[in-house]
């Protein structure tokens, strides 16, 4: 027989851990996602192609030697915590959206599906841009390319996405991640007891949906921005090639 | 010395009230129920629970008037000390429920709101929406769960009570029950057994009662020797909605909140009821009973609806007897208080009763009769000696009966919203009686009795089940039940005629024989519901006979028992002097009728059928009087009755004077 | 010849046996509901293939959707058999009716399941008002109309199990206590006297299997036959447990 509600030993911090899961999704990870996508979207700003983006990236890199610890403590650890615990949480549920096709139930299932997708995508993305990207489908992101281009960050970002099959992966990854965040904000408002009545939950739903749509546009816009940066050299993998950046009209 | 235990059979309002009160006193209770106690039939009670309250007091109400309304409503067929004690306690019972967290409706000031119910002029009924029974039983269920967590109560849910265990001296020493899942039969040694097993509506096939209200448990106690009182008094509720599996109650609270009963004056008028103008509607209750209107007692409302639909041919529908119960004119706020029942109508009938009048017809609803219980009268107060071991104890020592299962409190007709009160009250007062009995035990505890006593009883019941399972017959138990219900409903409900009752008795005999030939379609030994039902069917046939036999022998009209052939003829004279004379004759006949029939029917089991006797009723506090409820044209009866009473008093005083 | 309805029923003889499907052709009656269907099968347990079978075991009591007994999965959706009208079901899913036991509780037999875990949960959250005793101690606390109107819908919970059946987070590999018990905890916390056990209830709700295991699918509130605002209770529980835990971490 099922043991309903019987706490397993060693689950003393269950509540704290779950609340941290919710909090980490919002504060470091969620906020980081917003900054990340907005920063990316600066590639779309008028002026010299990639210039504004370069400036944004440089501002971030101004942290200098602190950058790596900030990345690790502020992003990677919370992200990993949120993801791994998320997987464990997903495994405690048994989705039944086929049987009970209510909007909220479909969103519940999507939250779990997008969580998985986002996790996989982020792993790939980090792997690709940080350390191991070079051999597989792109380049390594860096602040400056070795040729010392004025918009080296943009060119490396564009180079990462140069292969044709990267675009759909990134699109799906970005949409899933944004959905996961937007819907996560909506559920966290309930979890933390801020929206209680169906009416306030509905209002919050509209706001979260609008937020999600805007962030999706920003994210996808950035993607298309990088896609439309044309790099005059074919060989971006070898960092000794000189290339210039221009915008081509799709 | 072995530990003492009490078995409570039945976890409705009465059983739970007794259990929590016993547990509070530190008594260990086995609570046995056919269903999880939270699902007991008490959940179906809708309208509310009566007591005099601060609001009605200001209008001149008192405990005494509640008592008076109850015995007048019951046509004086109840022992008055019990009723008086119950009405005296009623305000305290409701206070207790309030403390337990019952979500009673509130006034803007935060006090309990009240509504009016049938058979009274006062707003005495506290209520929680239109699901008061559910709310009350949940409160008691929660308390019992608390005692269960403390280890004082052990629940045996999905267990079927098979019978009491009596020792050689005739004292009850426990019960035998069967696990309805595993089909294991076992005994429970107990120093007192409380039967709180409800009514027996299923004897009538379809009724407003739940599927568990077979009367099986009461039948098993009756068979073991507990007397059965007033079996023929069965309440037929005026307003229920028909269904293929059961008849669903539309609470009296609909009328209490202002709902009106009517039929179109034109037979089977096929217009939309909302478009029928007021002067073409027959508000027959209001016209016939201007004082009480739609809130006459249930037996009267039922007979009037029956009369209008059957005798006058004014049924709303041609092929289905029904009248309108109309709450469409009530304000949305008032309708909201009735949501619980309006939802039921909407769900099962598919029409919104807030917009369209409901179609209703009477249905069997409550057993006023039941297992016989004793009481000890307090000669000073006229009420009960609380804590007396006689209170609620049956004629078998050690068996107590409470709630709908007993024959007390409601006499010939129960007033609406008095059943929740009587159930909880009897449950609360039985506990101190049992406590006192347990303390005074000299005969040794049940657990000290020889093991053979218990094993023997278990074997007997196992053998009975085995016989049923192995029976190689051709009769279908569900078919027998259907025929029983049809015959009982046709002949032993609203209008009773001796010839019809006799034909039903013959039918019962036939069914009893056919029952011997019954075959189970499930002979397994795991969760065999077929067996449980068929066993209860045997008890239903037996109880049907008690009911029908009682009805046949009682040649009068009283409360819910209505025999037109024995109706005191109504008055018809136009000349006032002649009318007065007629009224005098009527009152004389009424007095004679009471001398002959103001008695409880007592049935005792014999293998050849019930042995009937009659027990006089304690009417020492409120003398019986004609029950007219201000019927138009019957005012003269009340007047003459008062004259006769005054005259008798004068004569008595004069007589006393001469004697001195 | 009267119309018959094929009724497909998932049957299981004992908790240890496997399950099988049986179909019964039940004569149509106007206004009939699923309990009537089961009554007719009990009276004549003959399958569509004309094989004699046994009556289908099922729970039923009040038949007016107030006791919660006859809950089962009907045409894929959990609900009470008594208020499931055949006409409506045939509109939902033409031509046949499919009955199976609830899936979140151990099957006893056929459509009968053991919902004892739900009652145990009520004990766990102390779903009662701890009064001093049952003697006459005057009336209860005053309760405003607004409070009563909040409490009454919650106290209509009949422990039928629809909410947990439809809850994706309530299953055999999760300790989640389920919406019904959470809502009862909130109900008793809102009662002036019931609030004496408030902290104990919040302790249970903030433990493993408590409120943190809710996944906000909100199926509970949609399948609840009594339209209990379960998600309101859940959100309140989220708020109350957070504050409770913060108070605890700060030593009070």
PDB file of N, CA, C and O in Angstrom, chain B residues 270-320:
ATOM      1  N   UNK B 270     -50.018  22.148 -20.342  1.00  0.00           N
ATOM      2  CA  UNK B 270     -48.707  21.933 -20.963  1.00  0.00           C
ATOM      3  C   UNK B 270     -47.942  23.231 -21.215  1.00  0.00           C
ATOM      4  O   UNK B 270     -46.910  23.237 -21.880  1.00  0.00           O
ATOM      5  N   UNK B 271     -48.428  24.319 -20.655  1.00  0.00           N
ATOM      6  CA  UNK B 271     -47.673  25.565 -20.805  1.00  0.00           C
ATOM      7  C   UNK B 271     -46.394  25.507 -19.968  1.00  0.00           C
ATOM      8  O   UNK B 271     -46.297  24.748 -19.001  1.00  0.00           O
ATOM      9  N   UNK B 272     -45.459  26.353 -20.327  1.00  0.00           N
ATOM     10  CA  UNK B 272     -44.272  26.542 -19.503  1.00  0.00           C
ATOM     11  C   UNK B 272     -44.757  27.016 -18.128  1.00  0.00           C
ATOM     12  O   UNK B 272     -45.501  27.981 -18.040  1.00  0.00           O
ATOM     13  N   UNK B 273     -44.360  26.311 -17.049  1.00  0.00           N
ATOM     14  CA  UNK B 273     -44.904  26.676 -15.725  1.00  0.00           C
ATOM     15  C   UNK B 273     -44.705  28.153 -15.388  1.00  0.00           C
ATOM     16  O   UNK B 273     -45.532  28.749 -14.708  1.00  0.00           O
ATOM     17  N   UNK B 274     -43.644  28.737 -15.884  1.00  0.00           N
ATOM     18  CA  UNK B 274     -43.375  30.132 -15.552  1.00  0.00           C
ATOM     19  C   UNK B 274     -44.402  31.068 -16.180  1.00  0.00           C
ATOM     20  O   UNK B 274     -44.611  32.179 -15.720  1.00  0.00           O
ATOM     21  N   UNK B 275     -45.032  30.589 -17.259  1.00  0.00           N
ATOM     22  CA  UNK B 275     -45.974  31.464 -17.956  1.00  0.00           C
ATOM     23  C   UNK B 275     -47.399  31.294 -17.431  1.00  0.00           C
ATOM     24  O   UNK B 275     -48.310  31.976 -17.878  1.00  0.00           O
ATOM     25  N   UNK B 276     -47.588  30.381 -16.477  1.00  0.00           N
ATOM     26  CA  UNK B 276     -48.937  30.182 -15.940  1.00  0.00           C
ATOM     27  C   UNK B 276     -49.205  31.276 -14.901  1.00  0.00           C
ATOM     28  O   UNK B 276     -48.461  31.406 -13.934  1.00  0.00           O
ATOM     29  N   UNK B 277     -50.245  32.099 -15.117  1.00  0.00           N
ATOM     30  CA  UNK B 277     -50.495  33.198 -14.180  1.00  0.00           C
ATOM     31  C   UNK B 277     -50.909  32.677 -12.803  1.00  0.00           C
ATOM     32  O   UNK B 277     -51.438  31.559 -12.674  1.00  0.00           O
ATOM     33  N   UNK B 278     -50.677  33.502 -11.781  1.00  0.00           N
ATOM     34  CA  UNK B 278     -50.898  33.088 -10.390  1.00  0.00           C
ATOM     35  C   UNK B 278     -52.312  32.576 -10.170  1.00  0.00           C
ATOM     36  O   UNK B 278     -52.513  31.611  -9.430  1.00  0.00           O
ATOM     37  N   UNK B 279     -53.298  33.206 -10.803  1.00  0.00           N
ATOM     38  CA  UNK B 279     -54.681  32.782 -10.524  1.00  0.00           C
ATOM     39  C   UNK B 279     -55.041  31.469 -11.203  1.00  0.00           C
ATOM     40  O   UNK B 279     -56.107  30.923 -10.983  1.00  0.00           O
ATOM     41  N   UNK B 280     -54.129  30.948 -12.010  1.00  0.00           N
ATOM     42  CA  UNK B 280     -54.388  29.632 -12.599  1.00  0.00           C
ATOM     43  C   UNK B 280     -53.530  28.554 -11.939  1.00  0.00           C
ATOM     44  O   UNK B 280     -53.374  27.457 -12.451  1.00  0.00           O
ATOM     45  N   UNK B 281     -52.909  28.941 -10.832  1.00  0.00           N
ATOM     46  CA  UNK B 281     -52.112  27.974 -10.076  1.00  0.00           C
ATOM     47  C   UNK B 281     -52.861  27.598  -8.801  1.00  0.00           C
ATOM     48  O   UNK B 281     -53.484  28.461  -8.179  1.00  0.00           O
ATOM     49  N   UNK B 282     -52.755  26.347  -8.424  1.00  0.00           N
ATOM     50  CA  UNK B 282     -53.405  25.903  -7.200  1.00  0.00           C
ATOM     51  C   UNK B 282     -52.334  25.680  -6.141  1.00  0.00           C
ATOM     52  O   UNK B 282     -51.635  24.670  -6.149  1.00  0.00           O
ATOM     53  N   UNK B 283     -52.194  26.672  -5.255  1.00  0.00           N
ATOM     54  CA  UNK B 283     -51.254  26.546  -4.126  1.00  0.00           C
ATOM     55  C   UNK B 283     -52.011  25.833  -3.012  1.00  0.00           C
ATOM     56  O   UNK B 283     -52.453  26.448  -2.044  1.00  0.00           O
ATOM     57  N   UNK B 284     -52.172  24.511  -3.192  1.00  0.00           N
ATOM     58  CA  UNK B 284     -53.136  23.802  -2.353  1.00  0.00           C
ATOM     59  C   UNK B 284     -52.770  23.769  -0.875  1.00  0.00           C
ATOM     60  O   UNK B 284     -53.638  23.804  -0.014  1.00  0.00           O
ATOM     61  N   UNK B 285     -51.498  23.709  -0.545  1.00  0.00           N
ATOM     62  CA  UNK B 285     -51.137  23.683   0.879  1.00  0.00           C
ATOM     63  C   UNK B 285     -51.471  25.022   1.532  1.00  0.00           C
ATOM     64  O   UNK B 285     -52.017  25.075   2.634  1.00  0.00           O
ATOM     65  N   UNK B 286     -51.165  26.095   0.833  1.00  0.00           N
ATOM     66  CA  UNK B 286     -51.427  27.414   1.391  1.00  0.00           C
ATOM     67  C   UNK B 286     -52.927  27.655   1.523  1.00  0.00           C
ATOM     68  O   UNK B 286     -53.394  28.253   2.490  1.00  0.00           O
ATOM     69  N   UNK B 287     -53.688  27.144   0.547  1.00  0.00           N
ATOM     70  CA  UNK B 287     -55.130  27.374   0.598  1.00  0.00           C
ATOM     71  C   UNK B 287     -55.796  26.521   1.666  1.00  0.00           C
ATOM     72  O   UNK B 287     -56.715  26.963   2.346  1.00  0.00           O
ATOM     73  N   UNK B 288     -55.295  25.291   1.805  1.00  0.00           N
ATOM     74  CA  UNK B 288     -55.953  24.407   2.766  1.00  0.00           C
ATOM     75  C   UNK B 288     -55.490  24.654   4.203  1.00  0.00           C
ATOM     76  O   UNK B 288     -56.214  24.403   5.144  1.00  0.00           O
ATOM     77  N   UNK B 289     -54.244  25.061   4.347  1.00  0.00           N
ATOM     78  CA  UNK B 289     -53.690  25.275   5.699  1.00  0.00           C
ATOM     79  C   UNK B 289     -53.126  26.687   5.791  1.00  0.00           C
ATOM     80  O   UNK B 289     -51.920  26.897   5.765  1.00  0.00           O
ATOM     81  N   UNK B 290     -54.030  27.698   5.900  1.00  0.00           N
ATOM     82  CA  UNK B 290     -53.553  29.080   5.853  1.00  0.00           C
ATOM     83  C   UNK B 290     -52.529  29.385   6.952  1.00  0.00           C
ATOM     84  O   UNK B 290     -51.653  30.224   6.760  1.00  0.00           O
ATOM     85  N   UNK B 291     -52.598  28.700   8.100  1.00  0.00           N
ATOM     86  CA  UNK B 291     -51.693  29.036   9.198  1.00  0.00           C
ATOM     87  C   UNK B 291     -50.276  28.526   8.916  1.00  0.00           C
ATOM     88  O   UNK B 291     -49.305  29.272   8.998  1.00  0.00           O
ATOM     89  N   UNK B 292     -50.143  27.266   8.554  1.00  0.00           N
ATOM     90  CA  UNK B 292     -48.817  26.685   8.359  1.00  0.00           C
ATOM     91  C   UNK B 292     -48.362  26.748   6.898  1.00  0.00           C
ATOM     92  O   UNK B 292     -47.188  26.676   6.599  1.00  0.00           O
ATOM     93  N   UNK B 293     -49.332  26.844   5.999  1.00  0.00           N
ATOM     94  CA  UNK B 293     -48.998  26.951   4.577  1.00  0.00           C
ATOM     95  C   UNK B 293     -48.175  25.775   4.085  1.00  0.00           C
ATOM     96  O   UNK B 293     -48.500  24.611   4.359  1.00  0.00           O
ATOM     97  N   UNK B 294     -47.091  26.076   3.419  1.00  0.00           N
ATOM     98  CA  UNK B 294     -46.251  25.012   2.853  1.00  0.00           C
ATOM     99  C   UNK B 294     -45.487  24.245   3.928  1.00  0.00           C
ATOM    100  O   UNK B 294     -44.820  23.269   3.617  1.00  0.00           O
ATOM    101  N   UNK B 295     -45.583  24.746   5.165  1.00  0.00           N
ATOM    102  CA  UNK B 295     -44.797  24.112   6.219  1.00  0.00           C
ATOM    103  C   UNK B 295     -45.653  23.306   7.189  1.00  0.00           C
ATOM    104  O   UNK B 295     -45.387  23.251   8.391  1.00  0.00           O
ATOM    105  N   UNK B 296     -46.675  22.667   6.651  1.00  0.00           N
ATOM    106  CA  UNK B 296     -47.392  21.681   7.466  1.00  0.00           C
ATOM    107  C   UNK B 296     -46.443  20.493   7.666  1.00  0.00           C
ATOM    108  O   UNK B 296     -45.475  20.337   6.919  1.00  0.00           O
ATOM    109  N   UNK B 297     -46.715  19.638   8.667  1.00  0.00           N
ATOM    110  CA  UNK B 297     -45.843  18.473   8.852  1.00  0.00           C
ATOM    111  C   UNK B 297     -45.844  17.590   7.615  1.00  0.00           C
ATOM    112  O   UNK B 297     -46.736  17.664   6.773  1.00  0.00           O
ATOM    113  N   UNK B 298     -44.835  16.753   7.554  1.00  0.00           N
ATOM    114  CA  UNK B 298     -44.606  15.985   6.338  1.00  0.00           C
ATOM    115  C   UNK B 298     -45.737  15.030   5.987  1.00  0.00           C
ATOM    116  O   UNK B 298     -46.073  14.870   4.816  1.00  0.00           O
ATOM    117  N   UNK B 299     -46.304  14.370   7.005  1.00  0.00           N
ATOM    118  CA  UNK B 299     -47.355  13.399   6.683  1.00  0.00           C
ATOM    119  C   UNK B 299     -48.520  14.105   5.999  1.00  0.00           C
ATOM    120  O   UNK B 299     -49.102  13.600   5.041  1.00  0.00           O
ATOM    121  N   UNK B 300     -48.819  15.320   6.479  1.00  0.00           N
ATOM    122  CA  UNK B 300     -49.954  16.048   5.914  1.00  0.00           C
ATOM    123  C   UNK B 300     -49.607  16.540   4.503  1.00  0.00           C
ATOM    124  O   UNK B 300     -50.385  16.352   3.555  1.00  0.00           O
ATOM    125  N   UNK B 301     -48.439  17.118   4.351  1.00  0.00           N
ATOM    126  CA  UNK B 301     -48.042  17.604   3.017  1.00  0.00           C
ATOM    127  C   UNK B 301     -48.053  16.448   2.012  1.00  0.00           C
ATOM    128  O   UNK B 301     -48.535  16.585   0.888  1.00  0.00           O
ATOM    129  N   UNK B 302     -47.556  15.312   2.437  1.00  0.00           N
ATOM    130  CA  UNK B 302     -47.522  14.147   1.560  1.00  0.00           C
ATOM    131  C   UNK B 302     -48.920  13.723   1.135  1.00  0.00           C
ATOM    132  O   UNK B 302     -49.195  13.484  -0.037  1.00  0.00           O
ATOM    133  N   UNK B 303     -49.817  13.651   2.112  1.00  0.00           N
ATOM    134  CA  UNK B 303     -51.180  13.228   1.771  1.00  0.00           C
ATOM    135  C   UNK B 303     -51.860  14.226   0.849  1.00  0.00           C
ATOM    136  O   UNK B 303     -52.584  13.856  -0.062  1.00  0.00           O
ATOM    137  N   UNK B 304     -51.599  15.517   1.076  1.00  0.00           N
ATOM    138  CA  UNK B 304     -52.238  16.528   0.233  1.00  0.00           C
ATOM    139  C   UNK B 304     -51.698  16.458  -1.198  1.00  0.00           C
ATOM    140  O   UNK B 304     -52.457  16.582  -2.162  1.00  0.00           O
ATOM    141  N   UNK B 305     -50.398  16.267  -1.331  1.00  0.00           N
ATOM    142  CA  UNK B 305     -49.832  16.156  -2.684  1.00  0.00           C
ATOM    143  C   UNK B 305     -50.410  14.917  -3.376  1.00  0.00           C
ATOM    144  O   UNK B 305     -50.809  14.954  -4.543  1.00  0.00           O
ATOM    145  N   UNK B 306     -50.478  13.843  -2.613  1.00  0.00           N
ATOM    146  CA  UNK B 306     -51.036  12.597  -3.135  1.00  0.00           C
ATOM    147  C   UNK B 306     -52.488  12.820  -3.555  1.00  0.00           C
ATOM    148  O   UNK B 306     -52.910  12.422  -4.645  1.00  0.00           O
ATOM    149  N   UNK B 307     -53.235  13.508  -2.693  1.00  0.00           N
ATOM    150  CA  UNK B 307     -54.655  13.758  -2.957  1.00  0.00           C
ATOM    151  C   UNK B 307     -54.831  14.577  -4.235  1.00  0.00           C
ATOM    152  O   UNK B 307     -55.629  14.238  -5.104  1.00  0.00           O
ATOM    153  N   UNK B 308     -54.045  15.638  -4.350  1.00  0.00           N
ATOM    154  CA  UNK B 308     -54.180  16.534  -5.500  1.00  0.00           C
ATOM    155  C   UNK B 308     -53.767  15.809  -6.795  1.00  0.00           C
ATOM    156  O   UNK B 308     -54.434  15.929  -7.816  1.00  0.00           O
ATOM    157  N   UNK B 309     -52.688  15.053  -6.723  1.00  0.00           N
ATOM    158  CA  UNK B 309     -52.183  14.399  -7.935  1.00  0.00           C
ATOM    159  C   UNK B 309     -53.007  13.173  -8.303  1.00  0.00           C
ATOM    160  O   UNK B 309     -53.291  12.940  -9.477  1.00  0.00           O
ATOM    161  N   UNK B 310     -53.370  12.366  -7.312  1.00  0.00           N
ATOM    162  CA  UNK B 310     -54.041  11.101  -7.602  1.00  0.00           C
ATOM    163  C   UNK B 310     -55.557  11.279  -7.630  1.00  0.00           C
ATOM    164  O   UNK B 310     -56.212  11.023  -8.636  1.00  0.00           O
ATOM    165  N   UNK B 311     -56.120  11.773  -6.529  1.00  0.00           N
ATOM    166  CA  UNK B 311     -57.584  11.840  -6.443  1.00  0.00           C
ATOM    167  C   UNK B 311     -58.176  12.941  -7.315  1.00  0.00           C
ATOM    168  O   UNK B 311     -59.221  12.779  -7.918  1.00  0.00           O
ATOM    169  N   UNK B 312     -57.500  14.095  -7.387  1.00  0.00           N
ATOM    170  CA  UNK B 312     -58.055  15.194  -8.164  1.00  0.00           C
ATOM    171  C   UNK B 312     -57.539  15.191  -9.603  1.00  0.00           C
ATOM    172  O   UNK B 312     -57.991  15.994 -10.423  1.00  0.00           O
ATOM    173  N   UNK B 313     -56.554  14.339  -9.871  1.00  0.00           N
ATOM    174  CA  UNK B 313     -56.048  14.235 -11.239  1.00  0.00           C
ATOM    175  C   UNK B 313     -55.285  15.459 -11.700  1.00  0.00           C
ATOM    176  O   UNK B 313     -55.229  15.765 -12.889  1.00  0.00           O
ATOM    177  N   UNK B 314     -54.684  16.196 -10.753  1.00  0.00           N
ATOM    178  CA  UNK B 314     -54.016  17.433 -11.135  1.00  0.00           C
ATOM    179  C   UNK B 314     -52.493  17.284 -11.237  1.00  0.00           C
ATOM    180  O   UNK B 314     -51.761  18.281 -11.193  1.00  0.00           O
ATOM    181  N   UNK B 315     -52.042  16.044 -11.365  1.00  0.00           N
ATOM    182  CA  UNK B 315     -50.597  15.850 -11.519  1.00  0.00           C
ATOM    183  C   UNK B 315     -50.073  16.683 -12.683  1.00  0.00           C
ATOM    184  O   UNK B 315     -50.751  16.827 -13.706  1.00  0.00           O
ATOM    185  N   UNK B 316     -48.881  17.224 -12.522  1.00  0.00           N
ATOM    186  CA  UNK B 316     -48.303  18.068 -13.572  1.00  0.00           C
ATOM    187  C   UNK B 316     -48.143  17.279 -14.862  1.00  0.00           C
ATOM    188  O   UNK B 316     -48.421  17.775 -15.951  1.00  0.00           O
ATOM    189  N   UNK B 317     -47.679  16.041 -14.724  1.00  0.00           N
ATOM    190  CA  UNK B 317     -47.457  15.206 -15.904  1.00  0.00           C
ATOM    191  C   UNK B 317     -48.521  14.116 -15.968  1.00  0.00           C
ATOM    192  O   UNK B 317     -49.051  13.680 -14.952  1.00  0.00           O
ATOM    193  N   UNK B 318     -48.764  13.672 -17.175  1.00  0.00           N
ATOM    194  CA  UNK B 318     -49.759  12.620 -17.370  1.00  0.00           C
ATOM    195  C   UNK B 318     -49.203  11.267 -16.922  1.00  0.00           C
ATOM    196  O   UNK B 318     -49.849  10.530 -16.179  1.00  0.00           O
ATOM    197  N   UNK B 319     -47.985  10.966 -17.369  1.00  0.00           N
ATOM    198  CA  UNK B 319     -47.472   9.617 -17.163  1.00  0.00           C
ATOM    199  C   UNK B 319     -46.594   9.501 -15.919  1.00  0.00           C
ATOM    200  O   UNK B 319     -46.055   8.446 -15.626  1.00  0.00           O
ATOM    201  N   UNK B 320     -46.454  10.598 -15.203  1.00  0.00           N
ATOM    202  CA  UNK B 320     -45.629  10.528 -14.000  1.00  0.00           C
ATOM    203  C   UNK B 320     -46.241  11.457 -12.970  1.00  0.00           C
ATOM    204  O   UNK B 320     -46.443  12.645 -13.225  1.00  0.00           O
TER     205      UNK B 320
END
